[in-house]
Amino acid sequence: MGMNIVKVSLPRPLVGALIALPLLFSCQSPDYQANVNRSLPDGVQLVDIHQPRAGEVGIPYERYRLDNGLTVILHKDDSDPLVHVDVTYHVGSAREEPGKSGFAHFFEHMMFQGSENVADEQHFNIITEAGGSMNGTTTNDRTNYYQTVPSNQLEKVLWLEADRMGYLLGAVTQEKFEVQRETVKNERAQRIDNQPYGLLDEKVSEALYPANHPYSWPVIGYVEDLDRVNVNDLKQFFQRWYGPNNAVLTIGGDIDTQQTLDWVKKYFGSISKGTDIPKLDKTLVDLPENRYITLPDDVHLPLLQVTFPTVHIRHEDEAPLDVLSDILGGGKTSLFYKNMVKDGMAIQALVNHPCRELACQFELAALVNPQKQIGLAEIEKRIRGTLVEFEQRGVTEEDIQRTKAHIESMTIYALQSVSGKVSTLAYNQYMSDSPDMVQDDLERYRAVSVEDVMRVYKRYIKDKPAVVLSVVPRGQEQLAAAKANYTFPQRQFDVNANKDFVARTNAPDDFDRSKMPPAGKAPVVHVPDFWQVQWENGVKVLGHQTSETPTVSLTLNMEGGPLLDPYEKAGLSDVTAQMMEEATVNYSNEQMANELALIGSSISFSSGGRNTRVQVSSLTKNLDKTLQLLQEKLFNPAFKQQDFQRLMLRNLQNKQQSMKQANVLAERAMSQLLYGAGNRMGLPDDGTLNTLAKISLDDVKDFYQRYYSPHMASLVVVGDVEQQEVLSKLDFLQKWQGAAYDIPPYSDFPQPDNSKIYLINKPGAAQSVVRVFKSFLPYDATGEQFRSKLMNFPLGGSFNSRINLNLREDKGYTYGAGSTFLGGKTLGYFRAGGAMKHENSADALTELLFEIDRFHEQGMTAEELAFMRSAYTMGDALSYETPANKAGFLLQLNAYSLTPDYVAEQNDIINSISLDEINQLAKTHLDSATMQIMVVGDVSLLQPQLQDIAKKLNRHIELLSVVE
């Protein structure tokens, strides 16, 4: 909530459309109709073969169904040597019983804890070793599990997914149940209870939906529900919902379709069908009156959210409501921006219409600027006044055009990954029984008229009751929009624990399911080819042409960024970048935003690390117009006083809000200890309250004149445009002139004091943040820093690392913990730790130090070395799939003056580095006695429990204040 622009989240069905990859733009679309006569395995039926019609946007696929009800969708895309596998179960929190909330999310965790033929934690281990990535997610409506792996690993993934679909419950134990129950609690504490505004959605849902409505409880569940149930309750839930007839298996990428079907039949065909799954009713929600609720929270910025109930997914009024939300809150041209943000009343305002299977809700929210000294009643008045103004003004054709341009560009921009296509096919299948609805979605949004928008406004928003939530700082309840008039009903349910459980019986197999299938031949991976030129003004240009999607992205880097800030005005480079996104000489703020929106392009400025960066995204057909607007923004900033004042108000308020977050305090304190409170490097890139207060508009103008220069600039271009063509369009950058400048040297850094455990106080924190850290080498591609990252991989660099398995899986102290060596161009550090249960902070620190010290003394095992080698080398297949991946590769080459050969050199090192060298690195760099220790949390709870470990380590506890 740190941005000042009005943000609109796209509705879920539209997100599905946008994620999809229209093969209309791909020269590699296979002829799906040629596969009609394919020989199918027994028990597999062809449902349909789909090829988008000429001129349509869509995703080709083949759909099959097994006798046990499993739906299988295949999409072939051989542009990269990888596959993405998604198993989506049509069960989310909405399928849970009152009093047993959080089960679907709980099973998201349990499904990674091993099955009858896969050992505990081995799913992560196998996928990581294969060079892949994986995860699972849970929503109100579904749970999915997915993996992206090199194409030779597909059979292994199918074996894994089938084993946990059909053979999970035999491996579910009370011990695993208890560990994952603690992990889920830790996740809730970290993501909800310990986050400002973390309870907002939960409280709105409880007030918006009737008691025991499927959306009235949170996806992650209530702690008291998780504490109440036993392992048999969980097994019963699995038995009910996780059968093949309630699942969609979607596979996309570089696949042999016939072989894939054979594997699917082999591993999934014998799994028994579950019980029939009924559909849930979609009943529109009505409120009898406005429901005012107040949520005191550990926040600095009051927030008001007004939420109206509307329709449900794919209702005929969903698309007009989505367009209405975009018109009301879509960027700097919107009424919400004008009436809330532009005059500084709100730090941020948004309008959103999130939609789910059973219900949607229309949200209008504003994050208030406390310097204006107004209560949330005034903000509610402004929100309702803005709605009246909208009705009087009406909807213009330009409003509609902007929204439709946004939909078109976002659709095309999301055409870049196999995972996106697979996710879209799976979503549309379980939601609508029609995998490719991209064209349908585009058409229904294109069909929305001015009259449609006004009609749904009057039907669902105008003078309709809403839930009005006020989030206020604790002790300042008088700021609420109105006195609370709604009392949350007492939760009523009848929960009977299941004492006995009998699992389904699967059909016998004709193979040994306990044996993991081998990988196929490793795919050949090539780094992207590219061109490069050096302009006379000093700008180095690197480019890569790709025709997979009709898009172009440009990234302009000007070296220096925050390193050029005077210490007393830290944050100046960041403020300057923000001002570059405001009005120009020839365009007002709103006019520039409108011009970009009408062509679906974006131009953003940012500053961080050691760079100021300009990021440009455009459809190829709109590149000329986009570059004209870039030229205007880069060379003609207006630097208006009113824009500066508004931005500074926002920055100061955001800075105060950020100090309420434990992870922000931890980052600030670590930099302070590493580099010194009196050093620019010891302060955050965006400054502090004190340094921001000293920055003037003249400072911004001076920074722009001195440092927005081609002297240390580079440009990366990736997209559907030839080298000579794009260079001719960039002539204005080739003619760019500017003064030379130097990056000042660092001031002296303090010597680390390793005789202390530093405590940073965050009263009332739900968790603590524990960190152990030290200065280290800057980035190198093939030297000691790179080799140290290899060494760290089994210690804390993967999910199955020693640190994470100990603190999360064995002890249940955290949702996640690890360690890393991070390096930039001139500085680096080692860091280990994570967010911990408050009552186990000292225990967690003890175990963290134990793992570091054990690794320091004993080093890596031969098995861990083999695991690391495989994970690093096989992962190359996933490295260059999207234009963003390719741009990142070129940016890396340029930033560190590398040649493409460095990738091969790294692979040689990975395959040849010895255990002796690895373990010598551990002995040299992982002595915890040389590291600083820091804990952020409630000191009144932390200090007593840390006394013993402080004595054991011969360190004393010191309270540390973070510089403001």
Coordinates of C-alpha atoms in Angstrom, one line a residue, residues 128-491:
T128 CA 14.8 -29.4 -6.8
E129 CA 17.4 -32.0 -7.9
A130 CA 15.7 -32.2 -11.3
G131 CA 16.3 -28.5 -11.7
G132 CA 12.6 -27.6 -11.4
S133 CA 10.4 -25.3 -9.4
M134 CA 7.2 -26.2 -7.6
N135 CA 4.6 -25.0 -5.2
G136 CA 0.9 -25.2 -4.3
T137 CA -1.8 -22.6 -3.7
T138 CA -5.2 -22.6 -2.1
T139 CA -8.1 -20.3 -2.8
N140 CA -11.8 -20.3 -1.7
D141 CA -12.6 -22.4 -4.8
R142 CA -9.7 -24.7 -5.6
T143 CA -6.3 -26.1 -4.6
N144 CA -3.6 -26.6 -7.1
Y145 CA -0.1 -28.2 -7.2
Y146 CA 2.3 -27.4 -9.9
Q147 CA 5.8 -28.1 -11.2
T148 CA 7.9 -26.6 -14.0
V149 CA 10.8 -29.0 -14.9
P150 CA 13.1 -29.8 -17.8
S151 CA 11.2 -31.8 -20.4
N152 CA 13.1 -35.0 -19.6
Q153 CA 11.6 -35.0 -16.1
L154 CA 7.9 -35.3 -17.0
E155 CA 7.4 -39.0 -16.2
K156 CA 8.9 -38.4 -12.7
V157 CA 6.5 -35.5 -12.0
L158 CA 3.5 -37.6 -13.1
W159 CA 4.6 -40.4 -10.8
L160 CA 4.9 -38.0 -7.9
E161 CA 1.5 -36.3 -8.5
A162 CA -0.3 -39.7 -8.9
D163 CA 1.2 -41.0 -5.7
R164 CA -0.1 -38.2 -3.6
M165 CA -3.5 -38.3 -5.3
G166 CA -4.0 -42.0 -4.8
Y167 CA -1.6 -43.1 -2.1
L168 CA -1.3 -40.2 0.3
L169 CA -3.3 -41.3 3.3
G170 CA -1.1 -44.3 4.2
A171 CA 1.7 -41.9 4.9
V172 CA -0.3 -39.4 6.9
T173 CA 0.7 -39.8 10.5
Q174 CA -0.2 -37.9 13.7
E175 CA 3.4 -36.6 13.9
K176 CA 3.2 -35.1 10.4
F177 CA -0.2 -33.7 11.2
E178 CA 1.1 -31.9 14.3
V179 CA 4.2 -30.5 12.6
Q180 CA 2.1 -29.1 9.7
R181 CA -0.5 -27.7 12.1
E182 CA 2.3 -25.7 13.7
T183 CA 3.6 -24.7 10.2
V184 CA 0.1 -23.4 9.2
K185 CA -0.1 -21.4 12.4
N186 CA 3.3 -19.9 11.7
E187 CA 2.1 -19.0 8.2
R188 CA -1.0 -17.3 9.5
A189 CA 1.1 -15.4 12.1
Q190 CA 3.6 -14.3 9.5
R191 CA 1.1 -13.4 6.7
I192 CA -1.9 -12.2 8.6
D193 CA -1.6 -11.6 12.3
N194 CA 1.8 -9.9 12.1
Q195 CA 1.1 -7.8 9.1
P196 CA -0.5 -4.3 9.1
Y197 CA -4.1 -4.6 7.7
G198 CA -3.6 -8.4 7.6
L199 CA -7.1 -9.0 9.1
L200 CA -8.9 -6.7 6.7
D201 CA -10.2 -9.3 4.2
E202 CA -11.1 -11.7 7.0
K203 CA -13.2 -9.1 8.8
V204 CA -14.9 -7.9 5.6
S205 CA -15.9 -11.4 4.6
E206 CA -17.3 -12.2 8.1
A207 CA -19.5 -9.1 7.8
L208 CA -20.4 -9.3 4.1
Y209 CA -21.6 -12.9 4.0
P210 CA -24.2 -14.7 6.1
A211 CA -23.0 -16.9 8.9
N212 CA -21.7 -20.2 7.6
H213 CA -21.6 -19.0 4.0
P214 CA -18.7 -20.7 2.3
Y215 CA -16.9 -17.4 1.9
S216 CA -17.5 -16.2 5.5
W217 CA -14.3 -17.7 6.9
P218 CA -10.7 -17.3 5.7
V219 CA -8.8 -19.6 3.4
I220 CA -6.0 -20.2 5.9
G221 CA -8.6 -21.0 8.6
Y222 CA -9.0 -20.0 12.2
V223 CA -6.4 -21.2 14.7
E224 CA -9.1 -22.5 17.1
D225 CA -10.5 -24.7 14.3
L226 CA -7.0 -26.1 13.5
D227 CA -6.5 -26.8 17.2
R228 CA -9.8 -28.6 17.5
V229 CA -9.6 -31.3 14.9
N230 CA -7.6 -34.5 14.7
V231 CA -5.8 -36.4 11.9
N232 CA -8.8 -38.4 11.1
D233 CA -10.8 -35.3 10.4
L234 CA -8.2 -34.4 7.9
K235 CA -8.2 -37.8 6.3
Q236 CA -11.9 -37.7 5.9
F237 CA -11.7 -34.4 4.1
F238 CA -9.1 -35.8 1.7
Q239 CA -11.3 -38.9 1.0
R240 CA -14.2 -36.6 0.2
W241 CA -12.6 -34.1 -2.2
Y242 CA -9.3 -35.4 -3.6
G243 CA -10.4 -38.1 -5.9
P244 CA -9.5 -38.0 -9.7
N245 CA -13.1 -37.2 -10.6
N246 CA -12.7 -33.8 -8.8
A247 CA -9.3 -33.0 -10.4
V248 CA -7.9 -31.6 -13.6
L249 CA -4.5 -32.7 -14.8
T250 CA -3.1 -30.1 -17.2
I251 CA 0.3 -30.6 -19.0
G252 CA 1.9 -28.1 -21.3
G253 CA 5.3 -27.6 -23.0
D254 CA 7.7 -29.7 -24.9
I255 CA 5.8 -33.0 -24.8
D256 CA 5.3 -36.1 -26.9
T257 CA 1.5 -36.4 -26.7
Q258 CA 1.3 -40.1 -27.2
Q259 CA 4.0 -40.9 -24.6
T260 CA 2.4 -38.4 -22.2
L261 CA -1.0 -40.1 -22.4
D262 CA 0.6 -43.5 -21.9
W263 CA 2.3 -42.2 -18.7
V264 CA -0.9 -40.6 -17.5
K265 CA -2.8 -43.9 -17.9
K266 CA 0.0 -45.8 -16.2
Y267 CA 0.2 -43.7 -13.1
F268 CA -3.3 -42.3 -12.7
G269 CA -5.5 -44.9 -14.3
S270 CA -5.7 -47.3 -11.3
I271 CA -6.6 -44.6 -8.8
S272 CA -10.1 -45.2 -7.6
K273 CA -12.9 -42.7 -8.2
G274 CA -14.1 -40.6 -5.3
T275 CA -17.7 -39.8 -4.4
D276 CA -19.7 -37.7 -6.7
I277 CA -19.2 -34.0 -6.2
P278 CA -22.3 -31.7 -6.0
K279 CA -22.3 -28.2 -7.3
L280 CA -22.6 -25.3 -4.8
D281 CA -25.4 -22.9 -5.0
K282 CA -24.7 -19.4 -6.4
T283 CA -27.1 -17.2 -4.4
L284 CA -26.5 -13.4 -4.7
V285 CA -25.9 -11.8 -1.3
D286 CA -28.0 -8.9 -0.1
L287 CA -27.4 -6.6 2.9
P288 CA -30.3 -5.2 4.8
E289 CA -28.3 -2.0 5.7
N290 CA -24.9 -0.5 5.9
R291 CA -22.7 -2.5 8.2
Y292 CA -20.1 -0.4 10.0
I293 CA -17.2 -2.2 11.6
T294 CA -14.0 -1.0 13.2
L295 CA -10.7 -2.8 13.3
P296 CA -8.0 -1.3 15.6
D297 CA -4.6 -2.4 14.3
D298 CA -0.9 -1.7 14.6
V299 CA -0.9 0.8 11.7
H300 CA 0.1 4.4 11.2
L301 CA -2.3 5.1 8.2
P302 CA -6.0 4.8 8.8
L303 CA -7.8 2.9 6.0
L304 CA -11.4 2.8 4.9
Q305 CA -12.9 0.1 2.7
V306 CA -16.5 0.1 1.4
T307 CA -17.5 -3.2 0.0
F308 CA -20.7 -4.0 -2.0
P309 CA -21.9 -7.5 -2.7
T310 CA -22.4 -8.1 -6.5
V311 CA -22.7 -11.2 -8.7
H312 CA -20.7 -14.4 -9.3
I313 CA -18.1 -15.6 -11.8
R314 CA -19.3 -15.4 -15.4
H315 CA -22.6 -13.7 -14.5
E316 CA -23.7 -11.5 -17.3
D317 CA -23.1 -8.4 -15.2
E318 CA -19.6 -9.4 -14.1
A319 CA -17.8 -7.8 -17.1
P320 CA -19.6 -4.5 -16.9
L321 CA -18.8 -4.3 -13.2
D322 CA -15.2 -5.0 -14.0
V323 CA -15.2 -2.2 -16.5
L324 CA -16.9 0.1 -14.0
S325 CA -14.1 -0.6 -11.4
D326 CA -11.5 0.2 -14.0
I327 CA -13.2 3.5 -14.9
L328 CA -13.6 4.6 -11.4
G329 CA -10.1 3.7 -10.2
G330 CA -7.9 3.0 -13.2
G331 CA -4.9 5.1 -12.7
K332 CA -4.3 8.9 -12.8
T333 CA -7.2 9.6 -15.2
S334 CA -9.8 8.3 -12.7
L335 CA -12.2 10.1 -10.4
F336 CA -10.7 8.3 -7.5
Y337 CA -7.3 9.6 -8.2
K338 CA -8.6 13.1 -8.7
N339 CA -10.7 13.2 -5.6
M340 CA -8.6 11.1 -3.2
V341 CA -4.9 11.1 -4.2
K342 CA -4.2 14.2 -6.2
D343 CA -4.9 16.6 -3.3
G344 CA -3.1 14.4 -0.8
M345 CA -6.2 13.3 1.2
A346 CA -5.2 9.7 0.5
I347 CA -1.8 8.1 0.2
Q348 CA -3.4 5.4 -2.0
A349 CA -6.9 4.7 -3.3
L350 CA -8.2 1.7 -5.2
V351 CA -11.3 0.3 -6.8
N352 CA -11.5 -3.4 -7.3
H353 CA -14.0 -6.1 -8.3
P354 CA -12.6 -9.5 -7.3
C355 CA -14.8 -12.4 -8.4
R356 CA -15.0 -16.0 -7.3
E357 CA -17.1 -19.0 -8.2
L358 CA -20.0 -18.2 -5.8
A359 CA -19.8 -14.4 -5.3
C360 CA -18.0 -11.2 -6.2
Q361 CA -17.6 -8.0 -4.3
F362 CA -17.0 -4.4 -5.4
E363 CA -14.4 -2.7 -3.2
L364 CA -13.6 1.0 -2.9
A365 CA -10.7 1.8 -0.5
A366 CA -8.5 4.7 0.6
L367 CA -5.4 4.8 2.7
V368 CA -5.7 8.1 4.5
N369 CA -3.0 10.7 4.9
P370 CA -3.0 11.5 8.6
Q371 CA -1.3 14.9 8.1
K372 CA -4.6 16.1 6.6
Q373 CA -6.1 15.5 10.1
I374 CA -9.4 14.1 8.8
G375 CA -11.3 11.1 10.0
L376 CA -12.6 8.3 8.0
A377 CA -16.0 9.8 8.0
E378 CA -14.7 12.5 5.6
I379 CA -13.2 9.8 3.4
E380 CA -16.4 7.9 3.2
K381 CA -18.1 11.2 2.3
R382 CA -15.6 11.7 -0.5
I383 CA -16.1 8.1 -1.7
R384 CA -19.8 8.5 -1.9
G385 CA -19.5 12.0 -3.4
T386 CA -17.2 10.5 -6.1
L387 CA -19.9 8.0 -7.0
V388 CA -22.4 10.8 -7.4
E389 CA -20.0 12.7 -9.5
F390 CA -19.5 9.6 -11.7
E391 CA -23.2 9.3 -12.2
Q392 CA -23.5 12.9 -13.2
R393 CA -20.5 12.8 -15.5
G394 CA -21.4 9.5 -17.0
V395 CA -19.3 7.1 -19.0
T396 CA -17.4 8.3 -22.0
E397 CA -16.3 6.3 -25.1
E398 CA -12.7 7.1 -24.1
D399 CA -13.3 5.4 -20.7
I400 CA -14.3 2.3 -22.6
Q401 CA -11.4 2.5 -25.0
R402 CA -8.8 2.8 -22.2
T403 CA -10.2 -0.3 -20.5
K404 CA -10.3 -2.3 -23.7
A405 CA -6.7 -1.3 -24.6
H406 CA -5.6 -2.3 -21.2
I407 CA -7.3 -5.7 -21.6
E408 CA -5.7 -6.2 -25.0
S409 CA -2.2 -5.3 -23.9
M410 CA -2.3 -7.3 -20.7
T411 CA -3.6 -10.3 -22.7
I412 CA -0.7 -10.2 -25.1
Y413 CA 1.9 -9.4 -22.3
A414 CA 0.9 -12.6 -20.5
L415 CA 1.6 -14.7 -23.6
Q416 CA 5.1 -15.7 -22.5
S417 CA 5.1 -18.8 -20.3
V418 CA 3.9 -22.3 -20.5
S419 CA 2.8 -22.1 -16.9
G420 CA 0.5 -19.3 -17.7
K421 CA -1.2 -21.2 -20.5
V422 CA -1.5 -24.3 -18.3
S423 CA -3.0 -22.4 -15.4
T424 CA -5.5 -20.8 -17.7
L425 CA -6.6 -24.1 -19.2
A426 CA -7.0 -25.6 -15.8
Y427 CA -8.9 -22.6 -14.3
N428 CA -11.4 -22.5 -17.2
Q429 CA -11.9 -26.3 -17.0
Y430 CA -12.8 -26.5 -13.4
M431 CA -14.7 -23.3 -13.4
S432 CA -16.6 -23.6 -16.7
D433 CA -15.8 -27.0 -18.2
S434 CA -14.3 -25.2 -21.2
P435 CA -10.5 -25.0 -21.1
D436 CA -9.9 -22.2 -23.7
M437 CA -12.2 -19.3 -23.0
V438 CA -9.7 -16.6 -23.9
Q439 CA -11.6 -15.4 -26.9
D440 CA -14.9 -15.6 -25.1
D441 CA -13.6 -13.5 -22.3
L442 CA -12.1 -10.9 -24.7
E443 CA -15.4 -10.7 -26.6
R444 CA -17.6 -10.3 -23.5
Y445 CA -15.4 -7.4 -22.3
R446 CA -15.2 -5.8 -25.8
A447 CA -19.1 -6.0 -25.9
V448 CA -19.5 -3.9 -22.7
S449 CA -21.3 -0.7 -23.6
V450 CA -21.7 2.7 -21.9
E451 CA -25.2 1.7 -21.1
D452 CA -24.1 -1.6 -19.5
V453 CA -21.7 0.2 -17.1
M454 CA -24.4 2.7 -16.0
R455 CA -26.9 -0.1 -15.6
V456 CA -24.8 -2.2 -13.3
Y457 CA -23.8 0.9 -11.3
K458 CA -27.4 1.6 -10.6
R459 CA -28.2 -2.1 -9.9
Y460 CA -25.4 -2.9 -7.5
I461 CA -23.7 0.2 -6.2
K462 CA -26.0 3.3 -6.2
D463 CA -27.6 3.7 -2.8
K464 CA -27.0 0.1 -2.0
P465 CA -26.0 -1.1 1.5
A466 CA -22.3 -2.0 2.0
V467 CA -19.8 -3.2 4.6
V468 CA -17.9 -0.1 5.7
L469 CA -14.6 -1.2 7.4
S470 CA -12.5 1.3 9.3
V471 CA -8.9 0.2 10.1
V472 CA -7.5 2.6 12.7
P473 CA -4.4 2.9 14.9
R474 CA -5.0 1.2 18.2
G475 CA -6.3 3.8 20.7
Q476 CA -7.7 6.0 18.0
E477 CA -11.1 4.5 17.4
Q478 CA -12.6 8.0 17.1
L479 CA -11.2 8.1 13.6
A480 CA -13.6 5.4 12.4
A481 CA -16.1 6.4 9.7
A482 CA -19.0 5.7 12.1
K483 CA -19.7 3.9 15.3
A484 CA -19.8 0.2 14.7
N485 CA -23.4 -0.9 14.3
Y486 CA -22.7 -4.5 13.3
T487 CA -21.9 -7.3 15.8
F488 CA -20.2 -10.3 14.4
P489 CA -22.4 -13.3 15.2
Q490 CA -21.2 -16.0 17.5
R491 CA -19.9 -18.9 15.4

